[in-house]
PDB file of C-alpha atoms in Angstrom:
ATOM      1  CA  MET A   1      13.302   4.398  -5.749  1.00 56.00           C
ATOM      2  CA  GLU A   2      11.689   0.961  -5.725  1.00 59.00           C
ATOM      3  CA  ASN A   3      14.955  -0.839  -5.043  1.00 68.00           C
ATOM      4  CA  GLU A   4      15.644   0.978  -1.773  1.00 76.00           C
ATOM      5  CA  TYR A   5      13.869  -1.841   0.090  1.00 81.00           C
ATOM      6  CA  ALA A   6      14.469  -5.347  -1.219  1.00 84.00           C
ATOM      7  CA  PHE A   7      11.813  -8.000  -0.867  1.00 88.00           C
ATOM      8  CA  PRO A   8      12.459  -9.662   2.534  1.00 91.00           C
ATOM      9  CA  ASP A   9      13.912 -13.168   2.716  1.00 92.00           C
ATOM     10  CA  SER A  10      11.572 -14.123   5.547  1.00 95.00           C
ATOM     11  CA  ILE A  11       8.312 -12.561   6.661  1.00 97.00           C
ATOM     12  CA  ALA A  12       7.003 -12.539  10.218  1.00 97.00           C
ATOM     13  CA  GLY A  13       4.901 -10.142  12.235  1.00 98.00           C
ATOM     14  CA  ASP A  14       1.881  -9.750  14.478  1.00 98.00           C
ATOM     15  CA  SER A  15      -0.228  -7.744  12.006  1.00 98.00           C
ATOM     16  CA  ILE A  16      -0.484  -6.790   8.348  1.00 98.00           C
ATOM     17  CA  VAL A  17      -0.946  -3.138   7.353  1.00 98.00           C
ATOM     18  CA  VAL A  18      -2.282  -2.466   3.858  1.00 98.00           C
ATOM     19  CA  LEU A  19      -2.038   1.083   2.559  1.00 95.00           C
ATOM     20  CA  GLY A  20      -4.672   2.371   0.180  1.00 88.00           C
ATOM     21  CA  GLU A  21      -3.627   3.355  -3.311  1.00 85.00           C
ATOM     22  CA  GLY A  22      -6.863   4.363  -4.917  1.00 84.00           C
ATOM     23  CA  THR A  23     -10.310   3.229  -5.942  1.00 84.00           C
ATOM     24  CA  SER A  24     -12.614   3.859  -8.848  1.00 83.00           C
ATOM     25  CA  PRO A  25     -16.349   4.504  -8.609  1.00 82.00           C
ATOM     26  CA  GLY A  26     -17.577   2.053 -11.232  1.00 81.00           C
ATOM     27  CA  PRO A  27     -20.076  -0.722 -10.564  1.00 85.00           C
ATOM     28  CA  THR A  28     -18.766  -4.183  -9.682  1.00 85.00           C
ATOM     29  CA  VAL A  29     -20.325  -7.542  -8.884  1.00 89.00           C
ATOM     30  CA  ASP A  30     -20.134  -6.521  -5.198  1.00 84.00           C
ATOM     31  CA  GLY A  31     -21.708  -3.080  -5.615  1.00 84.00           C
ATOM     32  CA  PRO A  32     -20.365   0.378  -6.360  1.00 85.00           C
ATOM     33  CA  GLY A  33     -16.628   1.038  -6.201  1.00 86.00           C
ATOM     34  CA  GLU A  34     -13.598  -1.090  -6.873  1.00 89.00           C
ATOM     35  CA  LEU A  35      -9.948  -1.182  -5.918  1.00 89.00           C
ATOM     36  CA  THR A  36      -7.399   0.153  -8.393  1.00 87.00           C
ATOM     37  CA  GLY A  37      -4.796  -2.273  -9.699  1.00 87.00           C
ATOM     38  CA  ASP A  38      -2.170  -1.291  -7.117  1.00 92.00           C
ATOM     39  CA  LEU A  39      -4.537  -1.474  -4.161  1.00 93.00           C
ATOM     40  CA  ALA A  40      -5.900  -4.787  -5.443  1.00 94.00           C
ATOM     41  CA  LEU A  41      -2.322  -6.151  -5.571  1.00 95.00           C
ATOM     42  CA  ASN A  42      -1.772  -4.976  -1.996  1.00 96.00           C
ATOM     43  CA  VAL A  43      -4.987  -6.651  -0.811  1.00 97.00           C
ATOM     44  CA  ILE A  44      -4.082  -9.912  -2.574  1.00 97.00           C
ATOM     45  CA  ALA A  45      -0.612  -9.842  -0.959  1.00 97.00           C
ATOM     46  CA  ALA A  46      -2.254  -9.234   2.427  1.00 98.00           C
ATOM     47  CA  LEU A  47      -4.591 -12.176   1.844  1.00 98.00           C
ATOM     48  CA  LYS A  48      -1.622 -14.453   1.081  1.00 98.00           C
ATOM     49  CA  LEU A  49       0.173 -13.231   4.201  1.00 98.00           C
ATOM     50  CA  TYR A  50      -2.982 -13.694   6.277  1.00 98.00           C
ATOM     51  CA  ASN A  51      -3.368 -17.281   5.027  1.00 98.00           C
ATOM     52  CA  ARG A  52       0.212 -17.975   6.092  1.00 97.00           C
ATOM     53  CA  LEU A  53       0.359 -16.073   9.395  1.00 98.00           C
ATOM     54  CA  GLN A  54      -3.264 -15.779  10.629  1.00 98.00           C
ATOM     55  CA  VAL A  55      -2.698 -12.278  12.058  1.00 98.00           C
ATOM     56  CA  PRO A  56      -5.027  -9.252  11.870  1.00 98.00           C
ATOM     57  CA  ILE A  57      -5.098  -7.121   8.726  1.00 98.00           C
ATOM     58  CA  ILE A  58      -5.346  -3.356   9.105  1.00 98.00           C
ATOM     59  CA  VAL A  59      -6.626  -1.735   5.912  1.00 98.00           C
ATOM     60  CA  SER A  60      -5.765   1.945   5.917  1.00 96.00           C
ATOM     61  CA  GLY A  61      -7.209   4.634   3.689  1.00 92.00           C
ATOM     62  CA  GLY A  62     -10.190   6.906   3.361  1.00 90.00           C
ATOM     63  CA  SER A  63     -10.567   8.990   0.250  1.00 79.00           C
ATOM     64  CA  SER A  64      -7.397  10.738  -0.892  1.00 64.00           C
ATOM     65  CA  LEU A  65      -7.022  14.504  -1.002  1.00 57.00           C
ATOM     66  CA  ASN A  66      -7.148  14.469  -4.804  1.00 58.00           C
ATOM     67  CA  ALA A  67     -10.154  12.126  -4.864  1.00 54.00           C
ATOM     68  CA  ARG A  68     -12.528  12.428  -7.763  1.00 57.00           C
ATOM     69  CA  ASN A  69     -15.541  10.260  -7.016  1.00 56.00           C
ATOM     70  CA  GLU A  70     -13.377   7.796  -5.086  1.00 63.00           C
ATOM     71  CA  GLN A  71     -14.921   5.361  -2.673  1.00 80.00           C
ATOM     72  CA  ASN A  72     -13.442   4.715   0.761  1.00 90.00           C
ATOM     73  CA  GLU A  73     -10.292   2.601   0.299  1.00 92.00           C
ATOM     74  CA  ALA A  74     -10.436   0.779   3.640  1.00 95.00           C
ATOM     75  CA  GLN A  75     -14.121  -0.066   3.341  1.00 94.00           C
ATOM     76  CA  LEU A  76     -13.713  -1.460  -0.192  1.00 94.00           C
ATOM     77  CA  SER A  77     -10.594  -3.386   0.857  1.00 95.00           C
ATOM     78  CA  LYS A  78     -12.526  -4.866   3.778  1.00 97.00           C
ATOM     79  CA  ARG A  79     -15.433  -5.781   1.495  1.00 95.00           C
ATOM     80  CA  ASP A  80     -13.050  -7.639  -0.840  1.00 95.00           C
ATOM     81  CA  LEU A  81     -11.215  -9.399   2.013  1.00 97.00           C
ATOM     82  CA  LEU A  82     -14.554 -10.581   3.400  1.00 97.00           C
ATOM     83  CA  GLN A  83     -15.431 -11.947  -0.052  1.00 95.00           C
ATOM     84  CA  MET A  84     -12.100 -13.820   0.047  1.00 96.00           C
ATOM     85  CA  GLN A  85     -13.136 -15.497   3.318  1.00 97.00           C
ATOM     86  CA  VAL A  86     -11.053 -13.475   5.792  1.00 98.00           C
ATOM     87  CA  PRO A  87     -13.056 -13.424   9.047  1.00 98.00           C
ATOM     88  CA  GLU A  88     -14.493 -10.001   9.858  1.00 98.00           C
ATOM     89  CA  ASP A  89     -12.917  -9.994  13.324  1.00 98.00           C
ATOM     90  CA  MET A  90      -9.472 -10.240  11.648  1.00 98.00           C
ATOM     91  CA  ILE A  91      -9.989  -7.065   9.581  1.00 98.00           C
ATOM     92  CA  ILE A  92      -9.435  -3.676  11.193  1.00 98.00           C
ATOM     93  CA  THR A  93     -10.366  -0.592   9.206  1.00 97.00           C
ATOM     94  CA  GLU A  94      -8.675   2.775   9.422  1.00 97.00           C
ATOM     95  CA  ASP A  95     -10.908   4.678   7.036  1.00 94.00           C
ATOM     96  CA  ARG A  96     -10.225   8.341   7.853  1.00 94.00           C
ATOM     97  CA  SER A  97      -6.781   8.926   6.347  1.00 94.00           C
ATOM     98  CA  ARG A  98      -6.411  10.996   3.192  1.00 90.00           C
ATOM     99  CA  THR A  99      -2.617  10.920   2.876  1.00 91.00           C
ATOM    100  CA  THR A 100       0.236   8.529   3.561  1.00 93.00           C
ATOM    101  CA  GLN A 101       1.184  10.650   6.559  1.00 95.00           C
ATOM    102  CA  GLU A 102      -2.315  10.177   7.985  1.00 95.00           C
ATOM    103  CA  ASN A 103      -2.140   6.439   7.138  1.00 96.00           C
ATOM    104  CA  ALA A 104       0.925   6.208   9.377  1.00 97.00           C
ATOM    105  CA  GLN A 105      -0.474   8.457  12.117  1.00 97.00           C
ATOM    106  CA  PHE A 106      -3.884   6.799  12.422  1.00 98.00           C
ATOM    107  CA  THR A 107      -2.573   3.251  11.970  1.00 98.00           C
ATOM    108  CA  ALA A 108       0.123   3.814  14.607  1.00 98.00           C
ATOM    109  CA  ALA A 109      -2.630   4.671  17.097  1.00 98.00           C
ATOM    110  CA  ILE A 110      -4.510   1.460  16.239  1.00 98.00           C
ATOM    111  CA  LEU A 111      -1.335  -0.628  16.584  1.00 98.00           C
ATOM    112  CA  LYS A 112      -0.567   0.917  19.969  1.00 98.00           C
ATOM    113  CA  GLN A 113      -4.156   0.515  21.204  1.00 98.00           C
ATOM    114  CA  ARG A 114      -4.142  -3.189  20.294  1.00 98.00           C
ATOM    115  CA  GLY A 115      -0.599  -3.897  21.520  1.00 98.00           C
ATOM    116  CA  LEU A 116       0.652  -4.832  18.051  1.00 98.00           C
ATOM    117  CA  THR A 117       4.390  -4.196  17.768  1.00 98.00           C
ATOM    118  CA  SER A 118       5.613  -6.020  14.650  1.00 98.00           C
ATOM    119  CA  PRO A 119       3.522  -4.869  11.678  1.00 98.00           C
ATOM    120  CA  ILE A 120       4.157  -5.999   8.126  1.00 98.00           C
ATOM    121  CA  LEU A 121       3.654  -3.054   5.779  1.00 98.00           C
ATOM    122  CA  VAL A 122       2.211  -3.899   2.354  1.00 98.00           C
ATOM    123  CA  THR A 123       2.250  -1.270  -0.391  1.00 95.00           C
ATOM    124  CA  THR A 124       3.802  -0.823  -3.823  1.00 93.00           C
ATOM    125  CA  ALA A 125       7.587  -0.751  -4.111  1.00 92.00           C
ATOM    126  CA  PRO A 126       7.835   2.944  -5.101  1.00 90.00           C
ATOM    127  CA  HIS A 127       5.601   3.863  -2.126  1.00 91.00           C
ATOM    128  CA  ILE A 128       7.650   1.883   0.437  1.00 94.00           C
ATOM    129  CA  PRO A 129      10.498   4.359   1.231  1.00 93.00           C
ATOM    130  CA  ARG A 130       8.175   7.246   2.092  1.00 93.00           C
ATOM    131  CA  SER A 131       5.730   4.979   3.922  1.00 96.00           C
ATOM    132  CA  VAL A 132       8.455   3.402   6.066  1.00 96.00           C
ATOM    133  CA  ALA A 133       9.856   6.847   6.934  1.00 95.00           C
ATOM    134  CA  LEU A 134       6.424   8.125   7.959  1.00 96.00           C
ATOM    135  CA  PHE A 135       5.764   5.084  10.151  1.00 98.00           C
ATOM    136  CA  GLN A 136       9.203   5.577  11.741  1.00 97.00           C
ATOM    137  CA  GLN A 137       8.236   9.189  12.517  1.00 96.00           C
ATOM    138  CA  GLU A 138       5.266   7.741  14.409  1.00 97.00           C
ATOM    139  CA  GLY A 139       7.593   5.441  16.382  1.00 97.00           C
ATOM    140  CA  VAL A 140       6.559   2.293  14.486  1.00 98.00           C
ATOM    141  CA  SER A 141       9.117  -0.065  12.996  1.00 97.00           C
ATOM    142  CA  VAL A 142       7.646  -2.020  10.084  1.00 98.00           C
ATOM    143  CA  LEU A 143       8.745  -4.911   7.906  1.00 98.00           C
ATOM    144  CA  ALA A 144       8.256  -3.644   4.364  1.00 97.00           C
ATOM    145  CA  VAL A 145       6.767  -6.126   1.890  1.00 97.00           C
ATOM    146  CA  PRO A 146       6.539  -4.390  -1.470  1.00 95.00           C
ATOM    147  CA  THR A 147       4.127  -5.290  -4.234  1.00 94.00           C
ATOM    148  CA  ARG A 148       5.019  -4.587  -7.857  1.00 88.00           C
ATOM    149  CA  TYR A 149       8.658  -5.097  -6.883  1.00 86.00           C
ATOM    150  CA  THR A 150      11.220  -5.674  -9.619  1.00 80.00           C
ATOM    151  CA  PRO A 151      14.640  -6.794  -8.398  1.00 77.00           C
ATOM    152  CA  PRO A 152      17.616  -4.863  -9.775  1.00 72.00           C
ATOM    153  CA  GLN A 153      18.921  -6.340 -12.990  1.00 68.00           C
ATOM    154  CA  ASN A 154      21.373  -5.591 -15.759  1.00 72.00           C
ATOM    155  CA  VAL A 155      19.286  -4.497 -18.725  1.00 70.00           C
ATOM    156  CA  GLN A 156      20.389  -3.992 -22.303  1.00 77.00           C
ATOM    157  CA  TYR A 157      18.424  -1.054 -23.702  1.00 73.00           C
ATOM    158  CA  ASN A 158      17.508  -0.484 -27.336  1.00 77.00           C
ATOM    159  CA  LEU A 159      16.078   2.507 -29.189  1.00 73.00           C
ATOM    160  CA  PHE A 160      12.462   1.436 -28.606  1.00 72.00           C
ATOM    161  CA  ASP A 161      12.949   1.505 -24.837  1.00 71.00           C
ATOM    162  CA  PHE A 162      13.156   5.309 -25.005  1.00 71.00           C
ATOM    163  CA  LEU A 163       9.822   5.799 -26.769  1.00 71.00           C
ATOM    164  CA  PRO A 164       6.847   6.832 -24.604  1.00 73.00           C
ATOM    165  CA  SER A 165       4.558   4.030 -23.505  1.00 75.00           C
ATOM    166  CA  PRO A 166       1.485   4.006 -21.253  1.00 74.00           C
ATOM    167  CA  SER A 167       3.323   2.070 -18.559  1.00 70.00           C
ATOM    168  CA  GLY A 168       6.312   4.423 -18.817  1.00 69.00           C
ATOM    169  CA  VAL A 169       4.108   7.484 -18.397  1.00 72.00           C
ATOM    170  CA  PHE A 170       2.456   5.846 -15.360  1.00 70.00           C
ATOM    171  CA  MET A 171       5.848   5.023 -13.826  1.00 67.00           C
ATOM    172  CA  VAL A 172       7.074   8.604 -14.317  1.00 72.00           C
ATOM    173  CA  GLN A 173       3.852   9.948 -12.772  1.00 74.00           C
ATOM    174  CA  GLN A 174       4.171   7.624  -9.778  1.00 73.00           C
ATOM    175  CA  GLY A 175       7.863   8.432  -9.384  1.00 73.00           C
ATOM    176  CA  LEU A 176       7.140  12.170  -9.368  1.00 75.00           C
ATOM    177  CA  LYS A 177       4.347  11.686  -6.827  1.00 74.00           C
ATOM    178  CA  GLU A 178       6.690   9.790  -4.499  1.00 75.00           C
ATOM    179  CA  ALA A 179       9.529  12.295  -5.002  1.00 74.00           C
ATOM    180  CA  LEU A 180       7.186  15.156  -4.079  1.00 76.00           C
ATOM    181  CA  GLY A 181       5.920  13.124  -1.126  1.00 77.00           C
ATOM    182  CA  GLN A 182       9.499  12.685   0.086  1.00 73.00           C
ATOM    183  CA  LEU A 183       9.829  16.480   0.193  1.00 74.00           C
ATOM    184  CA  GLN A 184       7.242  16.541   2.973  1.00 72.00           C
ATOM    185  CA  LEU A 185       9.664  14.506   5.077  1.00 72.00           C
ATOM    186  CA  ILE A 186      12.235  17.303   4.755  1.00 73.00           C
ATOM    187  CA  PHE A 187       9.926  20.223   5.492  1.00 70.00           C
TER     188      PHE A 187
END
């Protein structure tokens, strides 16, 4: 799933779109709520792209449908970007979406309203195929820049590779989530 979109050789665009991938409610040095590891990786990638391109960042995500004490993804992402010295006028929040489909729908409206036509989409590699398809359904062509991307490689497996591990369980869970999400594209 994550190798469907390779990491691009060159990156250019007129905006950066960061999709939310979860928060946790715990206290932080900035106040309540923090980005999960995946969302934090996406925000860091967006910061690096911003430093290179100096284009607006759209942070997309409210609280997901399966939220349990989650904070608003876009608001926490904005808070962290501000702490990393991104000017407030370069951060656009879309903080209503609860699903990837709503991320695409609501962000497409913002892009159209602001005349932005070449967005760079930042999200995790397994989330890219579904996200790109949903943005295409909204009439938006994006350049996908995956985080947590592992290029295809020839791997020699051994017996220990087939034993359960925390990271393996997480990868299976994320793969199932994306596979189920892809079903929504069919129906």
